GROMACS .gro file of C-alpha atoms in nm:
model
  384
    1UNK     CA    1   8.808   1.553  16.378
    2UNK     CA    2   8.798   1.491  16.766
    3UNK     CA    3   8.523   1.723  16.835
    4UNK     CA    4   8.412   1.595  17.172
    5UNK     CA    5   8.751   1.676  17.314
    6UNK     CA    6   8.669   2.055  17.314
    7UNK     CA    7   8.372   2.152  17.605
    8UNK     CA    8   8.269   2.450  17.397
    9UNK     CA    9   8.159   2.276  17.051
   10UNK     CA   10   7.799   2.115  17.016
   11UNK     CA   11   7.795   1.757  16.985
   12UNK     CA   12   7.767   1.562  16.670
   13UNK     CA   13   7.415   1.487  16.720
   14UNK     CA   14   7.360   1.867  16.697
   15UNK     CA   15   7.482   1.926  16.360
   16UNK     CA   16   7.291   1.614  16.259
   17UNK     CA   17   6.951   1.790  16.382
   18UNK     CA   18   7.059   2.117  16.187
   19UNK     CA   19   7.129   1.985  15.873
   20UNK     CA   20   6.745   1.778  15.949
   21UNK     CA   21   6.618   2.118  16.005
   22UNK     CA   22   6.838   2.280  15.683
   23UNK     CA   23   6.690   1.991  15.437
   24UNK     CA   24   6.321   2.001  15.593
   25UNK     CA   25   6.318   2.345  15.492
   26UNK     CA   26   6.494   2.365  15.163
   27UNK     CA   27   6.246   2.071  15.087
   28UNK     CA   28   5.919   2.296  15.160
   29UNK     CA   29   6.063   2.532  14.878
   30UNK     CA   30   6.122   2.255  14.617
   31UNK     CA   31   5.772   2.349  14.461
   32UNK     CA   32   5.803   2.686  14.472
   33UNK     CA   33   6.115   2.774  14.314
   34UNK     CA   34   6.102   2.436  14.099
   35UNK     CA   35   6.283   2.547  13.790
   36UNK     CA   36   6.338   2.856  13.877
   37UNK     CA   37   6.596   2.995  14.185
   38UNK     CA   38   6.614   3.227  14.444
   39UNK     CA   39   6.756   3.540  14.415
   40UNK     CA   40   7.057   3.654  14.555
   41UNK     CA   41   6.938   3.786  14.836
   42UNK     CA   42   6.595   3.809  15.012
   43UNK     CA   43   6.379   4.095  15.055
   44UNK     CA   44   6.199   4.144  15.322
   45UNK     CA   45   6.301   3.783  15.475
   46UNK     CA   46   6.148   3.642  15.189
   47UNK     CA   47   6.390   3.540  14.840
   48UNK     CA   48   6.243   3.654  14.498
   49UNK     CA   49   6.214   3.384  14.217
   50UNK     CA   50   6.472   3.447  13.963
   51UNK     CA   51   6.544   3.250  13.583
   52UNK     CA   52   6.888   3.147  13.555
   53UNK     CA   53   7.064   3.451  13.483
   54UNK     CA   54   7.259   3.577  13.860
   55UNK     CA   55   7.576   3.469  13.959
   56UNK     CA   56   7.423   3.306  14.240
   57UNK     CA   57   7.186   3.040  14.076
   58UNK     CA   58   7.419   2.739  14.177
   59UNK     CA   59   7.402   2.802  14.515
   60UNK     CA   60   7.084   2.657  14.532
   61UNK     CA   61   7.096   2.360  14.321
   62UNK     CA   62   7.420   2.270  14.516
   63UNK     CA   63   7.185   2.320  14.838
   64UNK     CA   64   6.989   2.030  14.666
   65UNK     CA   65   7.234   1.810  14.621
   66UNK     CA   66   7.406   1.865  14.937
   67UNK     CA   67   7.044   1.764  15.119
   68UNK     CA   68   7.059   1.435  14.847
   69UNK     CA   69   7.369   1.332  14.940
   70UNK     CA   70   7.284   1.404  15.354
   71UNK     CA   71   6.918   1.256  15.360
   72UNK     CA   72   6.930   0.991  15.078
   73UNK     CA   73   6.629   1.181  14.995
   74UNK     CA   74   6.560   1.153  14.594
   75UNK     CA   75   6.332   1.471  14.570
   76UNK     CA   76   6.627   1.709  14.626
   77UNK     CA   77   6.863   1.462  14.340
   78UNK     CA   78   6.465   1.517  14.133
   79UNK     CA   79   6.481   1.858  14.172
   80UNK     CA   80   6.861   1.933  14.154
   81UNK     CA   81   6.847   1.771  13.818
   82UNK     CA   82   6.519   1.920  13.699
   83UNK     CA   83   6.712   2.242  13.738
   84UNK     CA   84   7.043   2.118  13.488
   85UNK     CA   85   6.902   2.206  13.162
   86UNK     CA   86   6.895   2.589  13.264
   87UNK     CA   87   7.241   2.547  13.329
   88UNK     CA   88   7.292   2.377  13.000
   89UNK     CA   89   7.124   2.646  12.791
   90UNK     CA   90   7.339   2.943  12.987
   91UNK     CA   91   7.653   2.748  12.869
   92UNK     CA   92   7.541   2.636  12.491
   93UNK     CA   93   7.345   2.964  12.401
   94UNK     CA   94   7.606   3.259  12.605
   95UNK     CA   95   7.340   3.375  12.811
   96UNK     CA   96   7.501   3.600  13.095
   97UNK     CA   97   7.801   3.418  13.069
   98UNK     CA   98   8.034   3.753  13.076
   99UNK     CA   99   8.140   3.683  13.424
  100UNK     CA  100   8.418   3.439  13.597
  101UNK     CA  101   8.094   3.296  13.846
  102UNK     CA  102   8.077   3.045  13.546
  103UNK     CA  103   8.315   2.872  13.795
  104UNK     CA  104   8.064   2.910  14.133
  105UNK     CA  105   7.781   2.841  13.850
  106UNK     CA  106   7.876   2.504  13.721
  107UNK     CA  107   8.059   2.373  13.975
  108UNK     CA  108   7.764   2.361  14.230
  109UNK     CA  109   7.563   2.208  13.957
  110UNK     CA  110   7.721   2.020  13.642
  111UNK     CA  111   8.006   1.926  13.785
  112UNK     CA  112   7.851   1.813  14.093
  113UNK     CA  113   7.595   1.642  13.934
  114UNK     CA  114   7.896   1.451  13.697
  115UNK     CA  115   8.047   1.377  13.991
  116UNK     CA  116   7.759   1.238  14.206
  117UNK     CA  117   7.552   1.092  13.950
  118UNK     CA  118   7.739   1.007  13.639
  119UNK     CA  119   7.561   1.250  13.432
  120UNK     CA  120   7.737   1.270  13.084
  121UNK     CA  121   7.525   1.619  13.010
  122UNK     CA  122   7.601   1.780  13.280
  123UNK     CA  123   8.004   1.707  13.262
  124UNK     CA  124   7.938   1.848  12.899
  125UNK     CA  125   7.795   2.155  13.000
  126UNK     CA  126   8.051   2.239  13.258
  127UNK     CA  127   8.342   2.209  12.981
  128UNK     CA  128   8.175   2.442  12.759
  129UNK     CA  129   8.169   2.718  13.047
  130UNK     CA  130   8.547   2.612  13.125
  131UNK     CA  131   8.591   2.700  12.773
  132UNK     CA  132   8.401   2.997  12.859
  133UNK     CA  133   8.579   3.126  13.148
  134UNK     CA  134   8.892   3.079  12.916
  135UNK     CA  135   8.823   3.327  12.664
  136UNK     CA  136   8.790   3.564  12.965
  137UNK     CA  137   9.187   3.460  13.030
  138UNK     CA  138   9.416   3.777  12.919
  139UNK     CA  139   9.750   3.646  12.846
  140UNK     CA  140   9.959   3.932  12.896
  141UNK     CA  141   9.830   4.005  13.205
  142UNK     CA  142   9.783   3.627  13.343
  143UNK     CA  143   9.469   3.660  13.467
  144UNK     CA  144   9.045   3.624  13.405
  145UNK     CA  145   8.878   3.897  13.385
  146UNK     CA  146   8.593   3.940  13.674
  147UNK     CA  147   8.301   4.119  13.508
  148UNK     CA  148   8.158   4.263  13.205
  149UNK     CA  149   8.230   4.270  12.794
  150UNK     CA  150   8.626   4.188  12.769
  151UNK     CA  151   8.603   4.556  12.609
  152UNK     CA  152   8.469   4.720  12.849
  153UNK     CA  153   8.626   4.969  12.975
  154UNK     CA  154   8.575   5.008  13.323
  155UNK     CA  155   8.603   4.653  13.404
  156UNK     CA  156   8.925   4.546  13.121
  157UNK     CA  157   9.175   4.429  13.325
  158UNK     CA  158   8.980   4.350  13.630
  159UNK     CA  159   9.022   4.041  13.921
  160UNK     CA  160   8.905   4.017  14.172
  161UNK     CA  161   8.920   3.800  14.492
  162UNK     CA  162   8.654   3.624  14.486
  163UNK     CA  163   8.775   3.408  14.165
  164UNK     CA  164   8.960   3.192  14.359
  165UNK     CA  165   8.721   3.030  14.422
  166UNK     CA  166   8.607   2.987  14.017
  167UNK     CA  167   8.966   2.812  13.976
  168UNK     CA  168   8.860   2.491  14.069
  169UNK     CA  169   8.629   2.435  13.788
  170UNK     CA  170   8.935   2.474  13.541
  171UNK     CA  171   9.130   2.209  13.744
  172UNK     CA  172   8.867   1.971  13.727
  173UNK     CA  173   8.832   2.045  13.365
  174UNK     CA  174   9.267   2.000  13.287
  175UNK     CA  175   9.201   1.631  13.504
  176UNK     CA  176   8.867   1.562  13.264
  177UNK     CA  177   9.025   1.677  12.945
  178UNK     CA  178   9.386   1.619  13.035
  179UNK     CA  179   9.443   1.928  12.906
  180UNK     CA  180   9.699   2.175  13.093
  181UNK     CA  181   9.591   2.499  12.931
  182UNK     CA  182   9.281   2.509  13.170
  183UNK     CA  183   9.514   2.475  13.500
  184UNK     CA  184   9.754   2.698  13.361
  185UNK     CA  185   9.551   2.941  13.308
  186UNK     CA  186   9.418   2.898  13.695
  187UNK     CA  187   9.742   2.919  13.853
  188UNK     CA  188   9.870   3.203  13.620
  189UNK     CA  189   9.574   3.386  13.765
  190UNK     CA  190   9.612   3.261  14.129
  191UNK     CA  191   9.998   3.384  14.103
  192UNK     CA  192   9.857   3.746  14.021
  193UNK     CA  193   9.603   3.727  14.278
  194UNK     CA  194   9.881   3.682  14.581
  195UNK     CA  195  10.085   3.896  14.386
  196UNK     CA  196   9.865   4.201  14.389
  197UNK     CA  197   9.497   4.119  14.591
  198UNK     CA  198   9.739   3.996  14.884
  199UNK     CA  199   9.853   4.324  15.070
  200UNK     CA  200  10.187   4.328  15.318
  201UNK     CA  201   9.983   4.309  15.645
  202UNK     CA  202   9.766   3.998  15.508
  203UNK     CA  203   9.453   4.164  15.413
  204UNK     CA  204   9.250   4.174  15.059
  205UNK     CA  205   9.190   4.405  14.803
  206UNK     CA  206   8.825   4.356  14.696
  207UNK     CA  207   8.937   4.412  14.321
  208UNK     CA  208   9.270   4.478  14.146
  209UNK     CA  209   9.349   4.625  13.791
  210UNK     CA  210   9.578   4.515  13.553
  211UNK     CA  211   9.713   4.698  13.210
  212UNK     CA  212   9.555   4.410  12.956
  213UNK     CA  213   9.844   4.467  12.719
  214UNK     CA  214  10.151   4.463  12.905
  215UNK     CA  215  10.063   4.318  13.242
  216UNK     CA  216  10.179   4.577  13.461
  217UNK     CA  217   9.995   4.624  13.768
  218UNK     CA  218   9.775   4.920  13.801
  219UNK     CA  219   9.565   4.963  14.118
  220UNK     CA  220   9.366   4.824  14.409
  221UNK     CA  221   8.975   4.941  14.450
  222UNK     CA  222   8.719   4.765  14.609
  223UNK     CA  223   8.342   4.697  14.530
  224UNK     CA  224   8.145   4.651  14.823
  225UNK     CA  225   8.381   4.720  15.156
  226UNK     CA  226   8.431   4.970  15.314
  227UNK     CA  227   8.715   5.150  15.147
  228UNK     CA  228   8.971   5.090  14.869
  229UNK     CA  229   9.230   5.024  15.185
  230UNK     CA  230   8.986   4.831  15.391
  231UNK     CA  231   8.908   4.461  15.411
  232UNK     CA  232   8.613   4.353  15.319
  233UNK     CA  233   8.523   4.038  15.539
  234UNK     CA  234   8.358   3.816  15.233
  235UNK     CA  235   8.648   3.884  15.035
  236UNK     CA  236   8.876   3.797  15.285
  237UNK     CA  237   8.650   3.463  15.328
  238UNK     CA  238   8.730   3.367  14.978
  239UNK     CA  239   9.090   3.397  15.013
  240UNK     CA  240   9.035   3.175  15.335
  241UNK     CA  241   8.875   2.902  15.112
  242UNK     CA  242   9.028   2.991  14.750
  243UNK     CA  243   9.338   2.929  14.877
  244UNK     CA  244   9.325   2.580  15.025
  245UNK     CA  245   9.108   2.478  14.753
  246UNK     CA  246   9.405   2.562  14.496
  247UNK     CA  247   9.647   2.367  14.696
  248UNK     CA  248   9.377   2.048  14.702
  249UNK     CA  249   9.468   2.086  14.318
  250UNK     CA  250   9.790   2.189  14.287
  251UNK     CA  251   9.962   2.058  14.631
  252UNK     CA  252  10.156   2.377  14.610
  253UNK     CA  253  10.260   2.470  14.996
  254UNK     CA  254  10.288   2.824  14.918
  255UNK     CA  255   9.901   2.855  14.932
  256UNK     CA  256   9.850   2.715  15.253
  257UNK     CA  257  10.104   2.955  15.360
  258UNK     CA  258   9.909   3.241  15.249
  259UNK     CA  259   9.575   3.095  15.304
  260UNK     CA  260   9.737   3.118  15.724
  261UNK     CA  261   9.801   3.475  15.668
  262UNK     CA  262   9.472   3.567  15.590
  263UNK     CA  263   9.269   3.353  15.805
  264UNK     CA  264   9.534   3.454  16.118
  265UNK     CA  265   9.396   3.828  16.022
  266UNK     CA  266   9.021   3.697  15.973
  267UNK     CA  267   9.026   3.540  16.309
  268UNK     CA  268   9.194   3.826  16.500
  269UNK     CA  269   8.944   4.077  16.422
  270UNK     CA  270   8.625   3.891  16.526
  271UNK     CA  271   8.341   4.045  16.773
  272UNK     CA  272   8.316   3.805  17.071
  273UNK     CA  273   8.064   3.593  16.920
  274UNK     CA  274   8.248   3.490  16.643
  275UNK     CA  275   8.055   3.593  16.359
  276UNK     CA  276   8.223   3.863  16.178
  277UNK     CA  277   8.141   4.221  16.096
  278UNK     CA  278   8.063   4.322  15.678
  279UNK     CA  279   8.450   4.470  15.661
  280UNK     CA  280   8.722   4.365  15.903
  281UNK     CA  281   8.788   4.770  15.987
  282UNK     CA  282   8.465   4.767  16.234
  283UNK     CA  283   8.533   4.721  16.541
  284UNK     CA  284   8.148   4.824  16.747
  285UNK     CA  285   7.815   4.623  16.756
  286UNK     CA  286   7.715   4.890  16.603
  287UNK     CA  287   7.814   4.762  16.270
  288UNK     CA  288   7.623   4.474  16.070
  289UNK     CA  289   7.732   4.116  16.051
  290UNK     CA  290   7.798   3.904  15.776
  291UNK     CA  291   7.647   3.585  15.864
  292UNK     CA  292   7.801   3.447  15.478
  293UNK     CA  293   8.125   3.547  15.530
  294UNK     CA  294   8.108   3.345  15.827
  295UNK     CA  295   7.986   3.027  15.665
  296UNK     CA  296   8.242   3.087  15.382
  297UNK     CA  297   8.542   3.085  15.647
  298UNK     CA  298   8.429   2.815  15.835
  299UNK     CA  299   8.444   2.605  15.494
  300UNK     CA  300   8.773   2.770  15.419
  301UNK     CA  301   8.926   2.674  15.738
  302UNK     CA  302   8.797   2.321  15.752
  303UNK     CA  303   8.966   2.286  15.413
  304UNK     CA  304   9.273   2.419  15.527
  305UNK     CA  305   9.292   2.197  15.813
  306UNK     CA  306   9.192   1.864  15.625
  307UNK     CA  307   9.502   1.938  15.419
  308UNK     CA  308   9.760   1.953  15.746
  309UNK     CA  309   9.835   1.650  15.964
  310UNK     CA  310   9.657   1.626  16.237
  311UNK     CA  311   9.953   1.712  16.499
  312UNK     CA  312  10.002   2.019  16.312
  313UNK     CA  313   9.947   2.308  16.546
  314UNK     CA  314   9.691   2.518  16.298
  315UNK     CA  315   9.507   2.191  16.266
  316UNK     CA  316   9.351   2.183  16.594
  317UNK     CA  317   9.328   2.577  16.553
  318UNK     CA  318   9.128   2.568  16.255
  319UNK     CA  319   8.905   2.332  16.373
  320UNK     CA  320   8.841   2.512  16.673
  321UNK     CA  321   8.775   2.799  16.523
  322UNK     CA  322   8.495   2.664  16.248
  323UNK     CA  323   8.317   2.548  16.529
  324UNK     CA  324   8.296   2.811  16.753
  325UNK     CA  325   8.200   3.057  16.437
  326UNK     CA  326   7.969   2.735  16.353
  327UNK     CA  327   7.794   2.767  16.708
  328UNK     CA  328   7.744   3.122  16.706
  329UNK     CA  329   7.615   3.064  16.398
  330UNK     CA  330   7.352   2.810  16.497
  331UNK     CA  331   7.335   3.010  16.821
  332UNK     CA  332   7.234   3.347  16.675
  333UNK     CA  333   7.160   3.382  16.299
  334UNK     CA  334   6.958   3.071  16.180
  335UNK     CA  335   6.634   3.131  16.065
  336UNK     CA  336   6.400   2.907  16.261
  337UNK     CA  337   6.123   3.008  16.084
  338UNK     CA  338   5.930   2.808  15.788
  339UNK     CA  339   5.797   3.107  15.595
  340UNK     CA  340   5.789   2.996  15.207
  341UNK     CA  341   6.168   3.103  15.124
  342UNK     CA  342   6.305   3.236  15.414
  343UNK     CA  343   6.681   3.149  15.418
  344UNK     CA  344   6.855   2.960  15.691
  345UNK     CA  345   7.103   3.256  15.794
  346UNK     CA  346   7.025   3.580  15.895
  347UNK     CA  347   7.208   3.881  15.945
  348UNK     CA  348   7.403   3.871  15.584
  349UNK     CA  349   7.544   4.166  15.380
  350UNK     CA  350   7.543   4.169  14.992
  351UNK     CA  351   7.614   4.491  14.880
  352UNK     CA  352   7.654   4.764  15.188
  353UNK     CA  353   7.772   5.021  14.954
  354UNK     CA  354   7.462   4.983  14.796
  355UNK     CA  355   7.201   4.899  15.053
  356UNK     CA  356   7.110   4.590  14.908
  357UNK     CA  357   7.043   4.307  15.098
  358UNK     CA  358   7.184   4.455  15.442
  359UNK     CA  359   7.052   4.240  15.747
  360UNK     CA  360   6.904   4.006  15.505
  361UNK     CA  361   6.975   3.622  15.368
  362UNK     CA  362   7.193   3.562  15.135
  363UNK     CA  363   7.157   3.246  14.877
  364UNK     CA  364   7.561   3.186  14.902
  365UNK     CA  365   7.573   3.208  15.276
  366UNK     CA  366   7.274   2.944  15.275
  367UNK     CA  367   7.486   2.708  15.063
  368UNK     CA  368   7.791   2.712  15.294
  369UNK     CA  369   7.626   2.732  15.562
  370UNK     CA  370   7.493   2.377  15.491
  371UNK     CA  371   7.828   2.320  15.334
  372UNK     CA  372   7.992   2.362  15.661
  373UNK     CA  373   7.742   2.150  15.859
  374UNK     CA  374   7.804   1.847  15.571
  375UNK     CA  375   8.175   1.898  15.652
  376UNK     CA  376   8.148   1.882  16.001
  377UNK     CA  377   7.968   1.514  16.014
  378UNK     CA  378   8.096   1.320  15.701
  379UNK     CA  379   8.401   1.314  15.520
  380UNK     CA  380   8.294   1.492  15.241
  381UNK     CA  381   8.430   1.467  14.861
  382UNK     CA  382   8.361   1.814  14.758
  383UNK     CA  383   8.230   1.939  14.437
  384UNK     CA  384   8.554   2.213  14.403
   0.00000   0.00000   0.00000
């Protein structure tokens, strides 16, 4: 990436000094979260302590060994792996495994740690919750169900778009096993998702229902935009990264192609400073930010652009574009303080419907965050 052609983007040394800053901090809260996590998202500034039981515990132990694999440090690789046998109880004994996060969940920690270190547990573990997300595969309808008891009936039949980004762990699992059930089952389900989350005009449904029996399409709803019609800006942030990450497994062109789409709508419907509003509908200040959606399309569209050539014209674009968001992000919405557990972004959303964490960090945005800063200085082998 030519990054000192571009006036506007901070120099390498830059993103050096704020992933310095990133790991200093994340290292003060080794002790206090130890085996435990944060929660999803803080209260008050601060992030609860949490067992292993959210969708979101990965996101730290992936911080850790994204700050092992920047610093060299071995207390983050000591403390990422002190945190694996949590992981390896939720797979073995079921315990709040009715979700598709089993893919966020084990890729940010077993398979990263299999891939890193070698770690014949952890690549254990994260087959057993590929096996897991399987049973939540509904043939008929080609696709994993998002949340809740396969019987349940306000969830049967329900994807959403944040599971592209879950896929990955079932590739990796069809390349460890040699298997094809496990990526066959991903791109069924990614086929769906731009079959029915993709809408004509290159936005998102949050969440789309399917009939479990026959497969016929039902409706689009969301969760936690705006509006069933809206676009909610994290969702439209996993698309952005999904996407490209399915192609990195599948080399299938049609992904990139619809990974554009999506970040072409993304981009034209920022605020001046880059860092985009909680649902792509707002246009005044007025509105909160999503500092995590930002992280999460920065990632996505460094992704994207590793996979064109480099005299491609969305090449340069993309990587414009992460660092600008990237800058404003630095800029605006890092938390400079050290208070035990801050996070390192401000200014995230979690659930606006519901008032929870509004203005506040989010664990996920953290990760990326740091995932995007990794990206920008090394060539990174990522743990999707």
């Amino acid at each position: 990436m030519n990054r000192q052609a571009d006036p506007i983007t901070r120099s390498m040394e830059t993103y050096q000094k704020e992933i310095a800053f990133a790991a200093a901090k994340i290292k003060t809260f080794i002790p206090h979260f130890a085996e435990n996590f944060p929660g999803p998202s803080s209260v008050g500034g601060i992030y609860p302590i949490r067992p292993n039981e959210d969708w979101t515990s990965s996101f730290w132990t992936g911080m850790l060994w994204l700050c092992w694999e920047a610093t060299g440090d071995d207390d983050f690789r000591r403390a990422a792996e002190a945190q694996l046998p949590s992981f390896y109880r939720r797979a073995y004994e079921r315990l709040h495994t009715d979700t598709h996060d089993l893919g966020f969940l084990y890729t940010l920690s077993c398979v990263a740690a299999w891939k890193l270190t070698g770690n014949q547990e952890a690549r254990n573990a994260a087959l057993a919750a590929a096996d897991l997300l399987m049973e939540r595969f509904l043939p008929a309808a080609g696709i994993i169900q998002a949340w809740g008891n396969l019987n349940d009936p306000a969830n049967r039949g329900r994807m959403i778009v944040d599971c592209t980004m879950n896929l990955p762990l079932l590739h990796w699992a069809s390349d460890e096993t040699g298997k094809p059930t496990y990526r066959d089952a991903a791109i069924s389900h990614m086929d769906r998702t731009l079959e029915h989350i993709f809408r004509d005009d290159h936005t998102t449904f949050h969440t789309f229902f399917m009939n479990p029996e026959t497969g016929a399409p039902l409706h689009g709803t969301t969760a936690q935009g705006y509006a069933d019609d809206s676009c909610w800006a994290r969702g439209q942030a996993w698309a952005m990264y999904g996407l490209p990450l399915g192609y990195r497994h599948t080399h299938n062109p049609n992904l990139l192609h619809r990974a554009a789409e999506a970040s072409g709508y993304f981009l034209e419907h920022l605020p001046a400073d880059g860092v985009c509003f909680w649902d792509l509908i707002f246009t005044s200040d007025n509105e909160k930010r999503d500092s995590s959606a930002a992280a999460i399309a920065v990632c996505g569209l460094l992704e994207h652009a590793s996979h064109l050539p480099p005299a491609h014209p969305r090449h340069r674009l993309y990587e414009d574009a992460a660092m600008r968001m990237m800058n404003a992000l630095i800029g605006g919405y890092v938390n400079r303080t050290r208070e035990e557990s801050s996070g390192l972004l401000t200014e995230a959303v979690y659930d606006m419907p519901k008032n929870v964490g509004v203005g506040e960090s989010c664990i996920w945005g953290d990760y990326f965050y740091l995932e995007a800063l990794v990206r920008m200085v090394r060539d990174w082998r990522p743990y999707w």
